[in-house]
Amino acid sequence: DTAVSQTPKYLVTQMGNDKSIKCEQNLGHDTMYWYKQDSKKFLKIMFSYNNKELIINETVPNRFSPKSPDKAHLNLHINSLELGDSAVYFCASSQGGLAGLYEQYFGPGTRLTVT
Amino acid sequence: KNEVEQSPQNLTAQEGEFITINCSYSVGISALHWLQQHPGGGIVSLFMLSSGKKKHGRLIATINIQEKHSSLHITASHPRDSAVYICAAVSNSGYALNFGKGTSLLVT
């Protein structure tokens, strides 16, 4: 019974396309996150949502739009994909609203390749 | 912005060795996370600590908030410990997370 799940696991698409990555958690957590891991394996937080409300929005292009239909889901929609968007995107969740003060549970990641 | 440095960048050890990975940061923080990323890509949270020491099995994490330094120790290392270990410093607000670049550990 997967705690944090993401779909798809792999996504290959062309520049200019719009795509979405879905994330669901069944842990009953209040807060969900999106992270980007670049080709050098460097992790960076993109967004944090607490009870469907945006808490953190790091300097991410506005082509990236998170959408939280309910507390258990946080989807990531990307418009006009660029080569530099190629990365692994991780979803995570935790109890509480402060990103750093609670243990986070990570999804398996979605490897996005833009050609 | 909090600069988070990890050392060493790469580490190879023989099975059974005691391993230490270091993490230092440039500005005051409220807490620090240690994460493990397996070769398959999955990420697991190992510790979140704001003072002192925590132990889980063969893993020990320590932090000295004043000295802006944390260490992750692995006792009696095993090939299954081979992974990338990442530290993340939490800002005083509790909202911002700044990640180190990771330490790649290979135990043979």
PDB file of C-alpha atoms in Angstrom:
ATOM      1  CA  ASP A   1       0.000   0.000   0.000  1.00  0.00           C
ATOM      2  CA  THR A   2       2.037   2.924  -1.332  1.00  0.00           C
ATOM      3  CA  ALA A   3       2.200   5.948   0.962  1.00  0.00           C
ATOM      4  CA  VAL A   4       3.076   8.578  -1.645  1.00  0.00           C
ATOM      5  CA  SER A   5       2.489   7.698  -5.276  1.00  0.00           C
ATOM      6  CA  GLN A   6       3.270   9.585  -8.453  1.00  0.00           C
ATOM      7  CA  THR A   7       2.215   9.078 -12.033  1.00  0.00           C
ATOM      8  CA  PRO A   8       3.682   8.724 -14.506  1.00  0.00           C
ATOM      9  CA  LYS A   9       7.061   7.288 -13.536  1.00  0.00           C
ATOM     10  CA  TYR A  10       8.575   8.330 -16.850  1.00  0.00           C
ATOM     11  CA  LEU A  11       7.488  11.131 -19.134  1.00  0.00           C
ATOM     12  CA  VAL A  12       9.103  11.900 -22.475  1.00  0.00           C
ATOM     13  CA  THR A  13       7.750  14.844 -24.387  1.00  0.00           C
ATOM     14  CA  GLN A  14       8.713  17.533 -26.852  1.00  0.00           C
ATOM     15  CA  MET A  15       9.527  21.156 -26.224  1.00  0.00           C
ATOM     16  CA  GLY A  16       6.502  23.382 -26.134  1.00  0.00           C
ATOM     17  CA  ASN A  17       4.101  20.727 -24.898  1.00  0.00           C
ATOM     18  CA  ASP A  18       2.034  20.939 -21.713  1.00  0.00           C
ATOM     19  CA  LYS A  19       2.156  18.039 -19.270  1.00  0.00           C
ATOM     20  CA  SER A  20       0.975  17.104 -15.790  1.00  0.00           C
ATOM     21  CA  ILE A  21       2.389  14.916 -13.058  1.00  0.00           C
ATOM     22  CA  LYS A  22       0.019  13.567 -10.445  1.00  0.00           C
ATOM     23  CA  CYS A  23       0.745  12.893  -6.787  1.00  0.00           C
ATOM     24  CA  GLU A  24      -1.375  11.248  -4.134  1.00  0.00           C
ATOM     25  CA  GLN A  25      -0.673  10.438  -0.488  1.00  0.00           C
ATOM     26  CA  ASN A  26      -2.656   8.134   1.761  1.00  0.00           C
ATOM     27  CA  LEU A  27      -0.931   9.080   5.009  1.00  0.00           C
ATOM     28  CA  GLY A  28      -3.455  11.672   6.091  1.00  0.00           C
ATOM     29  CA  HIS A  29      -0.769  14.357   6.004  1.00  0.00           C
ATOM     30  CA  ASP A  30      -1.608  18.030   5.858  1.00  0.00           C
ATOM     31  CA  THR A  31       1.305  19.199   3.723  1.00  0.00           C
ATOM     32  CA  MET A  32       2.559  18.189   0.312  1.00  0.00           C
ATOM     33  CA  TYR A  33       5.593  19.282  -1.688  1.00  0.00           C
ATOM     34  CA  TRP A  34       7.147  19.217  -5.106  1.00  0.00           C
ATOM     35  CA  TYR A  35      10.903  18.929  -5.502  1.00  0.00           C
ATOM     36  CA  LYS A  36      13.090  19.038  -8.585  1.00  0.00           C
ATOM     37  CA  GLN A  37      16.294  17.012  -8.838  1.00  0.00           C
ATOM     38  CA  ASP A  38      18.524  18.119 -11.664  1.00  0.00           C
ATOM     39  CA  SER A  39      21.018  16.100 -13.683  1.00  0.00           C
ATOM     40  CA  LYS A  40      23.666  16.688 -11.029  1.00  0.00           C
ATOM     41  CA  LYS A  41      21.333  15.152  -8.451  1.00  0.00           C
ATOM     42  CA  PHE A  42      20.820  18.470  -6.688  1.00  0.00           C
ATOM     43  CA  LEU A  43      17.459  18.632  -4.908  1.00  0.00           C
ATOM     44  CA  LYS A  44      15.505  21.854  -4.689  1.00  0.00           C
ATOM     45  CA  ILE A  45      12.083  22.516  -3.214  1.00  0.00           C
ATOM     46  CA  MET A  46       9.612  24.033  -5.664  1.00  0.00           C
ATOM     47  CA  PHE A  47       6.276  24.246  -3.874  1.00  0.00           C
ATOM     48  CA  SER A  48       4.649  23.404  -0.593  1.00  0.00           C
ATOM     49  CA  TYR A  49       0.916  23.148   0.022  1.00  0.00           C
ATOM     50  CA  ASN A  50      -0.730  22.936   3.417  1.00  0.00           C
ATOM     51  CA  ASN A  51      -4.406  21.956   3.452  1.00  0.00           C
ATOM     52  CA  LYS A  52      -4.755  22.996  -0.191  1.00  0.00           C
ATOM     53  CA  GLU A  53      -3.130  26.390   0.462  1.00  0.00           C
ATOM     54  CA  LEU A  54       0.171  27.402  -1.127  1.00  0.00           C
ATOM     55  CA  ILE A  55       2.838  27.907   1.546  1.00  0.00           C
ATOM     56  CA  ILE A  56       6.123  27.923  -0.360  1.00  0.00           C
ATOM     57  CA  ASN A  57       6.703  29.010  -3.892  1.00  0.00           C
ATOM     58  CA  GLU A  58      10.382  29.141  -4.594  1.00  0.00           C
ATOM     59  CA  THR A  59      11.712  30.957  -7.648  1.00  0.00           C
ATOM     60  CA  VAL A  60      10.041  28.678 -10.123  1.00  0.00           C
ATOM     61  CA  PRO A  61       8.933  29.881 -13.583  1.00  0.00           C
ATOM     62  CA  ASN A  62       5.217  30.544 -13.721  1.00  0.00           C
ATOM     63  CA  ARG A  63       4.983  27.850 -16.395  1.00  0.00           C
ATOM     64  CA  PHE A  64       4.849  25.523 -13.388  1.00  0.00           C
ATOM     65  CA  SER A  65       1.500  25.519 -11.636  1.00  0.00           C
ATOM     66  CA  PRO A  66       0.681  23.247  -8.719  1.00  0.00           C
ATOM     67  CA  LYS A  67      -2.922  22.266  -8.198  1.00  0.00           C
ATOM     68  CA  SER A  68      -4.304  20.730  -5.025  1.00  0.00           C
ATOM     69  CA  PRO A  69      -7.881  19.477  -5.463  1.00  0.00           C
ATOM     70  CA  ASP A  70      -7.861  18.094  -1.927  1.00  0.00           C
ATOM     71  CA  LYS A  71      -5.480  17.449   0.926  1.00  0.00           C
ATOM     72  CA  ALA A  72      -4.400  14.074  -0.467  1.00  0.00           C
ATOM     73  CA  HIS A  73      -3.473  15.268  -3.945  1.00  0.00           C
ATOM     74  CA  LEU A  74      -0.983  17.745  -5.327  1.00  0.00           C
ATOM     75  CA  ASN A  75      -0.565  17.778  -9.076  1.00  0.00           C
ATOM     76  CA  LEU A  76       2.084  19.632 -11.032  1.00  0.00           C
ATOM     77  CA  HIS A  77       1.184  21.135 -14.367  1.00  0.00           C
ATOM     78  CA  ILE A  78       3.913  22.407 -16.655  1.00  0.00           C
ATOM     79  CA  ASN A  79       3.194  24.607 -19.655  1.00  0.00           C
ATOM     80  CA  SER A  80       5.414  25.190 -22.666  1.00  0.00           C
ATOM     81  CA  LEU A  81       8.024  22.656 -21.654  1.00  0.00           C
ATOM     82  CA  GLU A  82      11.677  23.583 -22.180  1.00  0.00           C
ATOM     83  CA  LEU A  83      14.812  21.460 -22.415  1.00  0.00           C
ATOM     84  CA  GLY A  84      15.909  22.736 -19.002  1.00  0.00           C
ATOM     85  CA  ASP A  85      12.816  21.241 -17.396  1.00  0.00           C
ATOM     86  CA  SER A  86      14.285  17.775 -17.863  1.00  0.00           C
ATOM     87  CA  ALA A  87      14.790  16.431 -14.354  1.00  0.00           C
ATOM     88  CA  VAL A  88      13.364  14.053 -11.813  1.00  0.00           C
ATOM     89  CA  TYR A  89      10.404  15.505  -9.947  1.00  0.00           C
ATOM     90  CA  PHE A  90       9.627  14.202  -6.484  1.00  0.00           C
ATOM     91  CA  CYS A  91       6.425  14.651  -4.575  1.00  0.00           C
ATOM     92  CA  ALA A  92       6.526  14.411  -0.780  1.00  0.00           C
ATOM     93  CA  SER A  93       4.229  14.834   2.187  1.00  0.00           C
ATOM     94  CA  SER A  94       4.482  15.534   5.900  1.00  0.00           C
ATOM     95  CA  GLN A  95       2.362  16.330   8.910  1.00  0.00           C
ATOM     96  CA  GLY A  96       2.184  19.986   9.823  1.00  0.00           C
ATOM     97  CA  GLY A  97       2.622  23.151   7.802  1.00  0.00           C
ATOM     98  CA  LEU A  98       6.286  23.953   8.205  1.00  0.00           C
ATOM     99  CA  ALA A  99       8.332  22.267   5.506  1.00  0.00           C
ATOM    100  CA  GLY A 100      11.401  21.770   7.565  1.00  0.00           C
ATOM    101  CA  LEU A 101      10.138  20.659  10.901  1.00  0.00           C
ATOM    102  CA  TYR A 102       8.510  17.347  10.061  1.00  0.00           C
ATOM    103  CA  GLU A 103       9.730  14.116   8.563  1.00  0.00           C
ATOM    104  CA  GLN A 104       8.925  13.973   4.887  1.00  0.00           C
ATOM    105  CA  TYR A 105       7.766  10.959   2.932  1.00  0.00           C
ATOM    106  CA  PHE A 106       8.807  10.925  -0.689  1.00  0.00           C
ATOM    107  CA  GLY A 107       7.166   9.511  -3.761  1.00  0.00           C
ATOM    108  CA  PRO A 108       9.186   7.397  -6.211  1.00  0.00           C
ATOM    109  CA  GLY A 109       9.845  10.300  -8.571  1.00  0.00           C
ATOM    110  CA  THR A 110       8.875  11.118 -12.147  1.00  0.00           C
ATOM    111  CA  ARG A 111      11.672  11.312 -14.674  1.00  0.00           C
ATOM    112  CA  LEU A 112      10.772  14.013 -17.188  1.00  0.00           C
ATOM    113  CA  THR A 113      12.712  14.182 -20.432  1.00  0.00           C
ATOM    114  CA  VAL A 114      12.077  17.056 -22.795  1.00  0.00           C
ATOM    115  CA  THR A 115      13.392  16.601 -26.336  1.00  0.00           C
TER     116      THR A 115
ATOM    117  CA  LYS B   1      20.602  32.107   1.282  1.00  0.00           C
ATOM    118  CA  ASN B   2      22.029  29.338   3.396  1.00  0.00           C
ATOM    119  CA  GLU B   3      24.973  27.629   1.773  1.00  0.00           C
ATOM    120  CA  VAL B   4      25.013  23.958   2.706  1.00  0.00           C
ATOM    121  CA  GLU B   5      28.244  22.070   2.142  1.00  0.00           C
ATOM    122  CA  GLN B   6      28.728  18.333   2.418  1.00  0.00           C
ATOM    123  CA  SER B   7      31.949  16.409   2.644  1.00  0.00           C
ATOM    124  CA  PRO B   8      33.227  14.244   1.287  1.00  0.00           C
ATOM    125  CA  GLN B   9      31.538  14.363  -2.083  1.00  0.00           C
ATOM    126  CA  ASN B  10      32.365  10.715  -2.758  1.00  0.00           C
ATOM    127  CA  LEU B  11      33.320   8.002  -0.331  1.00  0.00           C
ATOM    128  CA  THR B  12      34.338   4.389  -0.821  1.00  0.00           C
ATOM    129  CA  ALA B  13      34.561   2.126   2.191  1.00  0.00           C
ATOM    130  CA  GLN B  14      35.173  -1.507   2.978  1.00  0.00           C
ATOM    131  CA  GLU B  15      32.370  -3.456   4.570  1.00  0.00           C
ATOM    132  CA  GLY B  16      32.501  -3.097   8.336  1.00  0.00           C
ATOM    133  CA  GLU B  17      34.150   0.316   8.378  1.00  0.00           C
ATOM    134  CA  PHE B  18      32.889   3.247  10.434  1.00  0.00           C
ATOM    135  CA  ILE B  19      31.768   6.056   8.129  1.00  0.00           C
ATOM    136  CA  THR B  20      31.292   9.750   8.770  1.00  0.00           C
ATOM    137  CA  ILE B  21      29.624  12.234   6.429  1.00  0.00           C
ATOM    138  CA  ASN B  22      29.734  15.903   7.311  1.00  0.00           C
ATOM    139  CA  CYS B  23      27.338  18.763   6.655  1.00  0.00           C
ATOM    140  CA  SER B  24      27.994  22.413   7.402  1.00  0.00           C
ATOM    141  CA  TYR B  25      25.853  25.461   6.767  1.00  0.00           C
ATOM    142  CA  SER B  26      26.466  29.184   6.678  1.00  0.00           C
ATOM    143  CA  VAL B  27      23.568  30.739   8.613  1.00  0.00           C
ATOM    144  CA  GLY B  28      21.557  29.806  11.670  1.00  0.00           C
ATOM    145  CA  ILE B  29      18.954  27.111  11.256  1.00  0.00           C
ATOM    146  CA  SER B  30      16.156  25.556  13.260  1.00  0.00           C
ATOM    147  CA  ALA B  31      16.715  21.951  12.231  1.00  0.00           C
ATOM    148  CA  LEU B  32      18.460  19.688   9.783  1.00  0.00           C
ATOM    149  CA  HIS B  33      17.371  16.653   7.806  1.00  0.00           C
ATOM    150  CA  TRP B  34      19.390  13.706   6.620  1.00  0.00           C
ATOM    151  CA  LEU B  35      18.023  11.868   3.597  1.00  0.00           C
ATOM    152  CA  GLN B  36      19.136   8.703   1.847  1.00  0.00           C
ATOM    153  CA  GLN B  37      18.708   8.254  -1.890  1.00  0.00           C
ATOM    154  CA  HIS B  38      19.021   4.683  -3.063  1.00  0.00           C
ATOM    155  CA  PRO B  39      20.688   3.764  -6.358  1.00  0.00           C
ATOM    156  CA  GLY B  40      17.203   3.160  -7.779  1.00  0.00           C
ATOM    157  CA  GLY B  41      16.331   6.791  -7.070  1.00  0.00           C
ATOM    158  CA  GLY B  42      13.969   6.503  -4.104  1.00  0.00           C
ATOM    159  CA  ILE B  43      14.450   8.982  -1.250  1.00  0.00           C
ATOM    160  CA  VAL B  44      13.997   8.091   2.408  1.00  0.00           C
ATOM    161  CA  SER B  45      14.104  10.430   5.360  1.00  0.00           C
ATOM    162  CA  LEU B  46      16.634   9.195   7.914  1.00  0.00           C
ATOM    163  CA  PHE B  47      16.657  11.867  10.613  1.00  0.00           C
ATOM    164  CA  MET B  48      15.328  15.279  11.452  1.00  0.00           C
ATOM    165  CA  LEU B  49      17.174  16.872  14.345  1.00  0.00           C
ATOM    166  CA  SER B  50      17.569  20.240  15.952  1.00  0.00           C
ATOM    167  CA  SER B  51      19.989  19.408  18.756  1.00  0.00           C
ATOM    168  CA  GLY B  52      22.142  16.653  20.166  1.00  0.00           C
ATOM    169  CA  LYS B  53      22.135  13.197  18.721  1.00  0.00           C
ATOM    170  CA  LYS B  54      19.714  10.656  17.271  1.00  0.00           C
ATOM    171  CA  LYS B  55      20.289   6.973  16.648  1.00  0.00           C
ATOM    172  CA  HIS B  56      18.469   4.497  14.479  1.00  0.00           C
ATOM    173  CA  GLY B  57      20.007   1.072  14.136  1.00  0.00           C
ATOM    174  CA  ARG B  58      23.537   1.528  12.806  1.00  0.00           C
ATOM    175  CA  LEU B  59      22.958   5.161  11.879  1.00  0.00           C
ATOM    176  CA  ILE B  60      23.758   8.042  14.195  1.00  0.00           C
ATOM    177  CA  ALA B  61      23.197  11.724  13.456  1.00  0.00           C
ATOM    178  CA  THR B  62      24.617  14.555  15.503  1.00  0.00           C
ATOM    179  CA  ILE B  63      24.239  18.295  15.265  1.00  0.00           C
ATOM    180  CA  ASN B  64      25.906  21.293  16.839  1.00  0.00           C
ATOM    181  CA  ILE B  65      23.642  24.202  16.012  1.00  0.00           C
ATOM    182  CA  GLN B  66      26.084  26.838  17.300  1.00  0.00           C
ATOM    183  CA  GLU B  67      28.983  25.465  15.272  1.00  0.00           C
ATOM    184  CA  LYS B  68      26.707  25.060  12.240  1.00  0.00           C
ATOM    185  CA  HIS B  69      27.708  21.469  11.702  1.00  0.00           C
ATOM    186  CA  SER B  70      26.078  18.064  11.553  1.00  0.00           C
ATOM    187  CA  SER B  71      27.468  14.596  11.009  1.00  0.00           C
ATOM    188  CA  LEU B  72      25.972  11.319   9.925  1.00  0.00           C
ATOM    189  CA  HIS B  73      27.763   8.201  11.119  1.00  0.00           C
ATOM    190  CA  ILE B  74      27.291   4.654   9.917  1.00  0.00           C
ATOM    191  CA  THR B  75      28.689   1.914  12.108  1.00  0.00           C
ATOM    192  CA  ALA B  76      29.631  -1.514  10.715  1.00  0.00           C
ATOM    193  CA  SER B  77      28.929  -0.408   7.158  1.00  0.00           C
ATOM    194  CA  HIS B  78      27.367  -2.839   4.720  1.00  0.00           C
ATOM    195  CA  PRO B  79      27.041  -2.847   0.931  1.00  0.00           C
ATOM    196  CA  ARG B  80      23.321  -2.092   1.303  1.00  0.00           C
ATOM    197  CA  ASP B  81      24.328   1.269   2.809  1.00  0.00           C
ATOM    198  CA  SER B  82      25.598   2.292  -0.632  1.00  0.00           C
ATOM    199  CA  ALA B  83      23.535   5.333  -1.530  1.00  0.00           C
ATOM    200  CA  VAL B  84      23.671   9.108  -1.771  1.00  0.00           C
ATOM    201  CA  TYR B  85      23.247  10.858   1.580  1.00  0.00           C
ATOM    202  CA  ILE B  86      21.824  14.362   1.502  1.00  0.00           C
ATOM    203  CA  CYS B  87      21.536  16.920   4.273  1.00  0.00           C
ATOM    204  CA  ALA B  88      18.992  19.731   4.218  1.00  0.00           C
ATOM    205  CA  ALA B  89      19.138  22.763   6.483  1.00  0.00           C
ATOM    206  CA  VAL B  90      15.873  24.237   7.715  1.00  0.00           C
ATOM    207  CA  SER B  91      15.618  28.008   8.035  1.00  0.00           C
ATOM    208  CA  ASN B  92      14.676  29.593  11.332  1.00  0.00           C
ATOM    209  CA  SER B  93      11.200  30.242   9.934  1.00  0.00           C
ATOM    210  CA  GLY B  94      10.767  26.530   9.384  1.00  0.00           C
ATOM    211  CA  TYR B  95       9.671  27.081   5.815  1.00  0.00           C
ATOM    212  CA  ALA B  96      12.824  27.125   3.723  1.00  0.00           C
ATOM    213  CA  LEU B  97      14.919  24.044   3.018  1.00  0.00           C
ATOM    214  CA  ASN B  98      18.402  24.288   1.539  1.00  0.00           C
ATOM    215  CA  PHE B  99      19.972  21.079   0.361  1.00  0.00           C
ATOM    216  CA  GLY B 100      23.561  19.956   0.196  1.00  0.00           C
ATOM    217  CA  LYS B 101      24.823  18.371  -3.010  1.00  0.00           C
ATOM    218  CA  GLY B 102      24.938  14.931  -1.472  1.00  0.00           C
ATOM    219  CA  THR B 103      27.634  12.441  -0.564  1.00  0.00           C
ATOM    220  CA  SER B 104      27.850   9.340  -2.707  1.00  0.00           C
ATOM    221  CA  LEU B 105      28.806   6.328  -0.586  1.00  0.00           C
ATOM    222  CA  LEU B 106      29.942   2.994  -1.984  1.00  0.00           C
ATOM    223  CA  VAL B 107      30.534   0.140   0.444  1.00  0.00           C
ATOM    224  CA  THR B 108      32.304  -2.873  -1.031  1.00  0.00           C
TER     225      THR B 108
END
